[in-house]
Amino acid sequence: MSTHDELASLASQFSNKDFRSRHFAPVRWEHGASSKALPFPRGYVWSSLSKALQNANTGPIMCLAPLVWQLEPLVHSCTQAQQRPIISVSAENPLLAKAYFDQLEVSVMVTTPEIFNTLQTKLAPELTRLSKIVIVHASPASVNLSESNTDLPVVDEIHLVPGLWLATRDCGDTTFSLNKTLTWKLDSKNAEVALELPSGSLSKYISLEYGFDKANHKQYIVRV
Amino acid sequence: MSAEFGKLQKMYVHAMENPYSDFYRAFYRSDALSNINSIAEWHSLPFLTREDIEQVPLSDRIFTPLEEVSAFRATSGTSGRKPLITPRKGFTTFPKAAMNCSGLLLFYNSPHLITRGRDEMKKDFPIVVGSFNDTEQSVQLAAHIGVDALFCFPFQLQELIPLLQKYDIAHGMKSIELTGERVSEREYTMLRTIFPNAEIFPSYGATELQAIAAYGDEVPTPHQNILRPSPHFFWEIVDEYGAVVTHEGAEGSLVLTSLNIELSAFPLLRYAIGDYMRIAAIDEQKNVTYYKPIGRPHVDIVKIPGGILYAENVLSVLDDIHPDITNVFEGHVYFRNKKVQLDLHVVAKTKKPFTEALRQELAEKISGRIFVGPNNTYQDGEAKGLYENLTLTITNDQLVKNSKRKPFIEHYE
């Protein structure tokens, strides 16, 4: 059973009361996929994005991802805390981004690998003006491990479900950092993460396996 | 002077003396008044249109420091026009449909405005943000989480309703808010049938503005399809000559002015949004005027029984129909009594009066040259009884420009 199948099975246990006062996201990322929702730890903040914004130029933050991923309110929490304007661009109309690039000094864009690829073709010059491009990956499979995009300030993030980040790699870095707000058990090859979820008064735990390639001191997540 | 007029005065001074933007100083130029002392002076201010806004770079029309701007929003650009971007300052909204809900399915391009509005209201219900092109996945999530309220655009209903029924949400739906555009009586009645347990709340807005009106319990009519203006905007209805009309039953173009300085990262003064309204009722005791939306120019073509009206076609006909008229026009398309009528308003080149006979002759000539299909004209449709006779109004005044630059305005009765 894949991790996402496991998550779907786990998510089906939750009902309306478990989603109150909590953020949540679909366990399926694919367009058109049948989906359930996974509630986030209470008070969750997208801390890696907050850090990326702190290290970026001043200016508006653009969120360009499928709305059903529920990312936009999370991004807004980060922009609000740093008194920056948010720009929400619908994934159905990604080239609307050009109108904003033409009229504003957009600082950071949060997007998906697919949309990033589209924009690289259509809006390549505009992307070079960004201070950071945060790409949210469903799996390490879509991360470009060959680092051929080093010309652009790409921050790769691997998320368990959209918005719930597990690992991040800043532009120029060769290794990923794990989300320290989650509880990890690491050995030389595997990682296990504990995640607080609502289920009555109990917390549930899920385990994820990670492999680490330590050749040349590089540490890559290769499997979720 | 009313409290509302006091707000207009304050907004005018705020706009004119703003240290961050000289937009209005440049717009009014030498005609600028230092203050507005009477409603007559207010009425003398020119209308602001979308074209006027578009001519000024975005950075020059932000009336506040950038760190106080909470968001930028843009029109979609799907109509072929360059998107219009406007700044927002701290504005949030809370849908009436969500007041007592246990979960909301939300289709909205800037969902944070509503999730933040919920948080400010100290509510804890989950909000499922839906994708416009992934409606089924959105409804599945809503079904899992459990929602009994819906916020969406009227154009989504055709796709949404079968899905809400498929995932067994429709029957338990307690409230539905339809936003953005006019909801017809026909749509309203259909919704009452499909969602027998739901209250229906149409609201009314525009991307460059936000919600400008809502429908409420206070509305003194059996039809809830009547608007009560948002307190954040001052409404004026102007006739085709630009004069403000105020009597019950009067119709005209909607002109809006921002009233809330705190929320105005870009205050609008006498903005001709382009929508047409009828003054439906005036409650003098409560000092509230209610409006019925009667048309929004939203397409460059209008589908009518037996064919399509094309703006390009009308333009080419007007180009050479008579040396004393221009091709500047507004085509009012009325759908009534199972018939369609095109009422064409055209701007004359000179102030020379047109005789009634000439006007009638031109109306017939135009009708015979407007093609609604490959081989049939509007006049053919008149002969078949599909359309009422085309009527022509020739005016010497510039038409009240609608902000969407759409040549047709549809009217439904």
Coordinates of N, CA, C and O in Angstrom, one line a residue, chain A residues 11-17 19-22 24-38 58-60 65-70 72-73 76 79-80 82-93 96 99-100 103-104, chain B residues 56-59 61-62 66-78 82-85 101-103 108-113 115-116 118 120 123-134 137-138 140-141 144-147 167:
Chain A
A11 N -7.3 9.0 6.7 CA -8.1 10.2 6.7 C -9.6 9.8 6.8 O -10.4 10.6 7.3
S12 N -10.0 8.7 6.2 CA -11.4 8.4 6.2 C -12.0 8.2 7.6 O -13.2 8.2 7.8
Q13 N -11.1 8.1 8.6 CA -11.6 8.0 10.0 C -12.1 9.3 10.6 O -12.8 9.3 11.6
F14 N -11.7 10.4 9.9 CA -12.1 11.7 10.5 C -13.4 12.2 10.0 O -13.8 12.0 8.9
S15 N -14.0 12.9 10.9 CA -15.3 13.5 10.5 C -15.3 15.0 10.8 O -14.3 15.6 11.3
N16 N -16.4 15.7 10.6 CA -16.5 17.1 10.7 C -15.9 17.7 11.9 O -15.1 18.7 11.8
K17 N -16.1 17.2 13.1 CA -15.5 17.8 14.3 C -14.0 17.8 14.3 O -13.4 18.6 15.0
F19 N -12.1 18.5 11.9 CA -11.6 19.5 11.0 C -11.8 20.9 11.6 O -11.4 21.9 11.0
R20 N -12.5 21.0 12.7 CA -12.8 22.3 13.3 C -11.5 22.9 13.8 O -10.8 22.2 14.5
S21 N -11.3 24.2 13.6 CA -10.1 24.9 14.1 C -8.8 24.3 13.7 O -7.8 24.5 14.3
R22 N -8.9 23.6 12.6 CA -7.6 23.0 12.0 C -7.6 23.2 10.6 O -8.6 23.2 9.9
F24 N -6.5 21.7 6.9 CA -6.5 20.3 6.4 C -6.1 20.4 4.9 O -6.1 21.5 4.3
A25 N -5.9 19.3 4.3 CA -5.6 19.2 2.8 C -6.0 17.9 2.3 O -6.1 16.9 3.0
P26 N -6.1 17.8 1.0 CA -6.5 16.5 0.4 C -5.3 15.6 0.4 O -4.1 16.0 0.3
V27 N -5.5 14.3 0.6 CA -4.4 13.3 0.6 C -4.0 12.9 -0.9 O -2.9 12.4 -1.1
R28 N -4.9 13.2 -1.8 CA -4.6 13.0 -3.2 C -4.2 14.3 -3.9 O -5.0 15.3 -3.8
W29 N -3.1 14.3 -4.6 CA -2.7 15.5 -5.2 C -3.1 15.6 -6.7 O -3.2 16.7 -7.3
E30 N -3.3 14.5 -7.3 CA -3.5 14.5 -8.8 C -4.8 15.1 -9.1 O -5.8 15.0 -8.4
H31 N -4.8 15.8 -10.3 CA -6.1 16.4 -10.8 C -7.1 15.3 -11.0 O -6.8 14.2 -11.6
G32 N -8.3 15.5 -10.5 CA -9.4 14.5 -10.7 C -9.4 13.3 -9.8 O -10.3 12.5 -9.9
A33 N -8.4 13.2 -8.9 CA -8.3 12.1 -8.0 C -9.4 12.1 -6.9 O -9.7 13.1 -6.4
S34 N -9.9 10.9 -6.7 CA -10.9 10.8 -5.6 C -10.2 11.1 -4.3 O -9.1 10.6 -4.0
S35 N -10.7 11.9 -3.4 CA -9.9 12.4 -2.3 C -10.6 12.4 -1.0 O -11.9 12.6 -0.9
K36 N -9.8 12.3 0.1 CA -10.3 12.5 1.5 C -9.4 13.7 2.0 O -8.4 14.0 1.4
A37 N -9.7 14.2 3.2 CA -9.0 15.3 3.7 C -8.2 14.8 5.0 O -8.8 14.0 5.8
L38 N -7.0 15.3 5.2 CA -6.2 15.0 6.3 C -6.1 16.2 7.2 O -5.6 17.3 6.7
T58 N 12.0 42.1 -0.3 CA 10.6 42.6 0.1 C 9.8 42.6 -1.2 O 10.3 42.6 -2.3
G59 N 8.5 42.6 -1.0 CA 7.6 42.6 -2.1 C 6.5 41.6 -2.0 O 6.5 40.8 -1.0
P60 N 5.5 41.6 -2.9 CA 4.4 40.7 -2.8 C 4.8 39.2 -3.0 O 5.8 38.9 -3.6
A65 N -1.2 27.8 -7.3 CA -1.4 26.3 -7.1 C -2.9 26.0 -7.2 O -3.7 26.9 -7.0
P66 N -3.2 24.7 -7.4 CA -4.6 24.4 -7.4 C -5.3 24.8 -6.1 O -4.8 24.5 -5.0
L67 N -6.4 25.5 -6.2 CA -7.1 26.0 -5.0 C -7.5 24.8 -4.1 O -7.5 24.9 -2.9
V68 N -7.8 23.7 -4.7 CA -8.3 22.5 -3.9 C -7.2 22.0 -3.0 O -7.5 21.2 -2.1
W69 N -5.9 22.3 -3.2 CA -4.9 21.9 -2.3 C -4.9 22.7 -1.0 O -4.2 22.4 -0.1
Q70 N -5.7 23.7 -0.9 CA -6.0 24.5 0.3 C -4.7 25.2 0.8 O -4.5 25.5 2.0
E72 N -3.6 28.3 -0.3 CA -3.7 29.8 -0.2 C -3.9 30.3 1.2 O -3.2 31.3 1.5
P73 N -4.8 29.8 2.0 CA -4.9 30.4 3.3 C -3.7 30.2 4.2 O -3.3 31.1 5.0
H76 N -1.3 32.8 3.0 CA -1.7 34.1 3.5 C -1.3 34.3 5.0 O -0.9 35.4 5.4
T79 N 2.2 35.5 4.9 CA 2.4 36.9 4.3 C 1.8 37.9 5.3 O 2.4 39.0 5.5
Q80 N 0.7 37.5 5.9 CA 0.1 38.5 6.9 C 1.1 38.7 8.1 O 1.2 39.9 8.5
Q82 N 4.2 38.7 8.0 CA 5.3 39.6 7.6 C 4.9 40.8 6.9 O 5.7 41.5 6.3
Q83 N 3.6 41.2 7.0 CA 3.1 42.4 6.4 C 3.5 42.5 4.9 O 4.0 43.5 4.5
R84 N 3.2 41.4 4.2 CA 3.4 41.5 2.8 C 2.1 41.2 2.1 O 1.3 40.4 2.5
P85 N 1.9 41.8 0.9 CA 0.7 41.5 0.2 C 0.7 40.1 -0.5 O 1.8 39.6 -0.9
I86 N -0.4 39.4 -0.5 CA -0.5 38.2 -1.2 C -1.2 38.4 -2.6 O -2.0 39.2 -2.7
I87 N -0.7 37.6 -3.5 CA -1.3 37.6 -4.9 C -1.8 36.2 -5.1 O -1.0 35.2 -5.1
S88 N -3.1 36.0 -5.3 CA -3.6 34.6 -5.5 C -3.9 34.5 -7.0 O -4.7 35.2 -7.6
V89 N -3.2 33.5 -7.6 CA -3.4 33.3 -9.1 C -4.0 31.9 -9.2 O -3.4 30.9 -8.7
S90 N -5.1 31.8 -9.9 CA -5.7 30.5 -10.1 C -4.9 29.6 -11.0 O -4.3 30.0 -12.0
A91 N -4.7 28.3 -10.6 CA -4.0 27.3 -11.4 C -4.7 27.2 -12.8 O -4.0 26.7 -13.7
E92 N -5.9 27.5 -12.9 CA -6.6 27.4 -14.2 C -6.2 28.5 -15.1 O -6.4 28.4 -16.3
N93 N -5.6 29.5 -14.6 CA -5.3 30.7 -15.4 C -3.8 31.2 -15.1 O -3.6 32.3 -14.7
L96 N -2.0 34.5 -16.0 CA -2.4 35.7 -15.4 C -1.2 36.3 -14.6 O -1.1 37.5 -14.3
A99 N 0.6 39.4 -15.9 CA 0.0 40.7 -15.7 C 0.6 41.3 -14.4 O 0.9 42.4 -14.3
Y100 N 0.8 40.4 -13.4 CA 1.4 40.8 -12.1 C 2.9 41.1 -12.3 O 3.4 42.1 -11.8
Q103 N 3.5 44.4 -13.7 CA 3.2 45.7 -12.9 C 3.7 45.7 -11.5 O 3.6 46.8 -10.9
L104 N 4.2 44.6 -11.0 CA 4.7 44.6 -9.6 C 6.0 43.9 -9.5 O 6.4 43.0 -10.3
Chain B
V56 N -3.1 54.4 -15.8 CA -2.2 54.8 -14.8 C -1.5 53.5 -14.2 O -2.2 52.5 -13.9
P57 N -0.2 53.5 -14.2 CA 0.5 52.3 -13.7 C 0.0 52.0 -12.2 O -0.3 52.9 -11.4
L58 N 0.0 50.7 -12.0 CA -0.5 50.2 -10.6 C 0.3 50.9 -9.5 O -0.3 51.3 -8.5
S59 N 1.6 51.0 -9.6 CA 2.4 51.6 -8.5 C 1.9 53.0 -8.2 O 2.2 53.5 -7.1
R61 N -1.2 54.1 -8.2 CA -2.5 54.2 -7.7 C -2.7 53.3 -6.5 O -3.7 52.6 -6.3
I62 N -1.7 53.3 -5.7 CA -1.8 52.7 -4.4 C -1.7 53.8 -3.3 O -0.7 54.5 -3.2
L66 N 3.1 50.1 0.9 CA 3.0 48.8 0.4 C 2.8 47.8 1.5 O 2.0 46.8 1.4
E67 N 3.4 48.0 2.7 CA 3.3 47.0 3.8 C 1.9 47.0 4.4 O 1.5 46.1 5.1
E68 N 1.1 48.0 4.0 CA -0.3 48.0 4.5 C -1.2 47.4 3.5 O -2.4 47.2 3.7
V69 N -0.7 47.0 2.3 CA -1.5 46.3 1.3 C -1.6 44.9 1.7 O -0.5 44.2 1.8
S70 N -2.8 44.3 1.9 CA -2.8 42.9 2.3 C -2.9 42.0 1.1 O -2.5 40.8 1.2
A71 N -3.4 42.5 -0.1 CA -3.5 41.6 -1.2 C -3.6 42.4 -2.5 O -4.0 43.6 -2.4
F72 N -3.3 41.8 -3.6 CA -3.6 42.4 -4.9 C -4.6 41.4 -5.6 O -4.5 40.2 -5.4
R73 N -5.6 41.9 -6.3 CA -6.5 41.1 -7.0 C -6.5 41.6 -8.5 O -6.3 42.7 -8.7
A74 N -6.9 40.6 -9.4 CA -6.9 41.0 -10.8 C -8.2 40.4 -11.4 O -8.6 39.3 -11.0
T75 N -8.7 41.1 -12.4 CA -9.8 40.5 -13.2 C -9.1 39.4 -14.0 O -7.9 39.4 -14.2
S76 N -9.9 38.5 -14.5 CA -9.3 37.3 -15.1 C -8.6 37.4 -16.4 O -7.7 36.7 -16.7
G77 N -9.0 38.5 -17.1 CA -8.4 38.6 -18.5 C -8.9 37.7 -19.5 O -8.5 37.7 -20.6
T78 N -9.9 36.8 -19.1 CA -10.4 35.8 -20.0 C -11.3 36.5 -21.1 O -11.6 35.9 -22.1
K82 N -6.8 43.2 -21.0 CA -5.7 43.1 -20.1 C -6.3 43.1 -18.7 O -7.2 43.9 -18.4
P83 N -5.8 42.2 -17.8 CA -6.4 42.2 -16.5 C -6.1 43.5 -15.7 O -5.1 44.1 -15.9
L84 N -7.1 43.9 -15.0 CA -7.0 45.1 -14.1 C -6.7 44.7 -12.7 O -7.4 43.9 -12.1
I85 N -5.5 45.1 -12.2 CA -5.1 44.8 -10.9 C -5.4 45.9 -9.9 O -5.1 47.1 -10.2
C101 N -23.3 27.8 9.7 CA -23.1 26.5 9.1 C -22.1 25.7 9.9 O -21.4 26.1 10.8
S102 N -22.0 24.4 9.5 CA -21.0 23.5 10.1 C -19.9 23.2 9.2 O -18.9 22.6 9.6
G103 N -20.0 23.7 8.0 CA -18.9 23.5 7.0 C -19.3 24.2 5.7 O -20.4 24.2 5.3
Y108 N -13.8 30.5 -4.7 CA -13.5 32.0 -4.7 C -12.0 32.1 -5.0 O -11.2 31.3 -4.4
N109 N -11.6 33.0 -5.8 CA -10.2 33.1 -6.2 C -9.2 33.6 -5.1 O -8.0 33.4 -5.2
S110 N -9.8 34.3 -4.1 CA -8.9 34.8 -3.0 C -9.5 34.2 -1.7 O -10.1 35.0 -0.9
P111 N -9.4 32.9 -1.5 CA -10.1 32.3 -0.3 C -9.7 32.9 1.0 O -10.5 32.8 2.0
H112 N -8.5 33.4 1.1 CA -8.0 33.9 2.4 C -8.9 35.0 2.9 O -9.0 35.3 4.1
L113 N -9.6 35.8 2.0 CA -10.5 36.8 2.5 C -11.6 36.3 3.3 O -12.1 36.9 4.2
T115 N -11.5 32.9 4.7 CA -11.0 32.1 5.9 C -10.6 33.1 7.0 O -10.8 32.8 8.2
R116 N -10.0 34.3 6.6 CA -9.7 35.2 7.7 C -10.9 35.9 8.3 O -11.0 36.1 9.5
R118 N -13.7 34.4 8.7 CA -14.2 33.4 9.6 C -13.5 33.5 11.0 O -14.1 33.5 12.0
E120 N -11.9 36.0 12.2 CA -12.2 37.2 12.9 C -13.6 37.1 13.6 O -13.8 37.8 14.6
K123 N -15.3 31.9 14.5 CA -16.0 30.7 14.1 C -15.0 29.6 13.9 O -13.8 29.9 13.5
D124 N -15.4 28.4 14.0 CA -14.4 27.3 13.8 C -14.8 26.3 12.8 O -14.1 25.2 12.7
F125 N -15.8 26.6 12.0 CA -16.2 25.6 11.0 C -15.2 25.5 9.9 O -14.4 26.4 9.6
P126 N -15.0 24.3 9.3 CA -14.0 24.1 8.2 C -14.5 24.7 6.9 O -15.7 24.7 6.6
I127 N -13.6 25.3 6.2 CA -13.9 25.8 4.9 C -13.1 25.0 3.8 O -11.9 24.9 3.9
V128 N -13.8 24.4 2.9 CA -13.2 23.6 1.9 C -13.1 24.5 0.7 O -14.1 24.9 0.1
V129 N -11.8 24.8 0.3 CA -11.6 25.7 -0.9 C -11.7 24.8 -2.1 O -10.9 23.8 -2.2
G130 N -12.6 25.1 -3.0 CA -12.7 24.3 -4.3 C -12.0 24.9 -5.4 O -11.7 26.1 -5.5
S131 N -11.6 24.0 -6.3 CA -10.9 24.4 -7.6 C -12.0 24.5 -8.7 O -12.8 23.6 -8.8
F132 N -11.9 25.5 -9.5 CA -12.9 25.6 -10.6 C -12.8 24.5 -11.6 O -13.7 24.2 -12.2
N133 N -11.5 24.0 -11.8 CA -11.4 23.0 -12.8 C -11.2 21.6 -12.2 O -10.8 20.7 -12.8
D134 N -11.5 21.5 -10.9 CA -11.4 20.2 -10.3 C -12.6 20.1 -9.3 O -12.5 19.9 -8.1
Q137 N -13.3 16.7 -7.3 CA -12.5 16.5 -6.1 C -12.9 17.5 -5.0 O -12.9 17.1 -3.8
S138 N -13.2 18.7 -5.4 CA -13.6 19.7 -4.4 C -14.9 19.2 -3.6 O -15.0 19.3 -2.4
Q140 N -15.9 16.1 -3.4 CA -15.5 14.9 -2.6 C -15.0 15.3 -1.2 O -15.3 14.7 -0.2
L141 N -14.1 16.3 -1.2 CA -13.5 16.8 0.0 C -14.6 17.3 0.9 O -14.7 17.1 2.1
H144 N -16.6 14.6 2.5 CA -15.8 13.9 3.6 C -15.9 14.8 4.8 O -16.2 14.3 5.9
I145 N -15.6 16.1 4.7 CA -15.6 16.9 5.8 C -17.0 17.2 6.4 O -17.1 17.4 7.6
G146 N -17.9 17.3 5.5 CA -19.3 17.6 6.0 C -19.6 19.1 5.9 O -19.2 19.8 6.7
V147 N -20.2 19.5 4.8 CA -20.6 20.9 4.6 C -22.1 21.0 4.5 O -22.7 20.1 4.0
Y167 N -22.9 13.2 -4.4 CA -22.2 12.9 -3.2 C -23.1 13.2 -2.0 O -22.6 13.4 -0.8

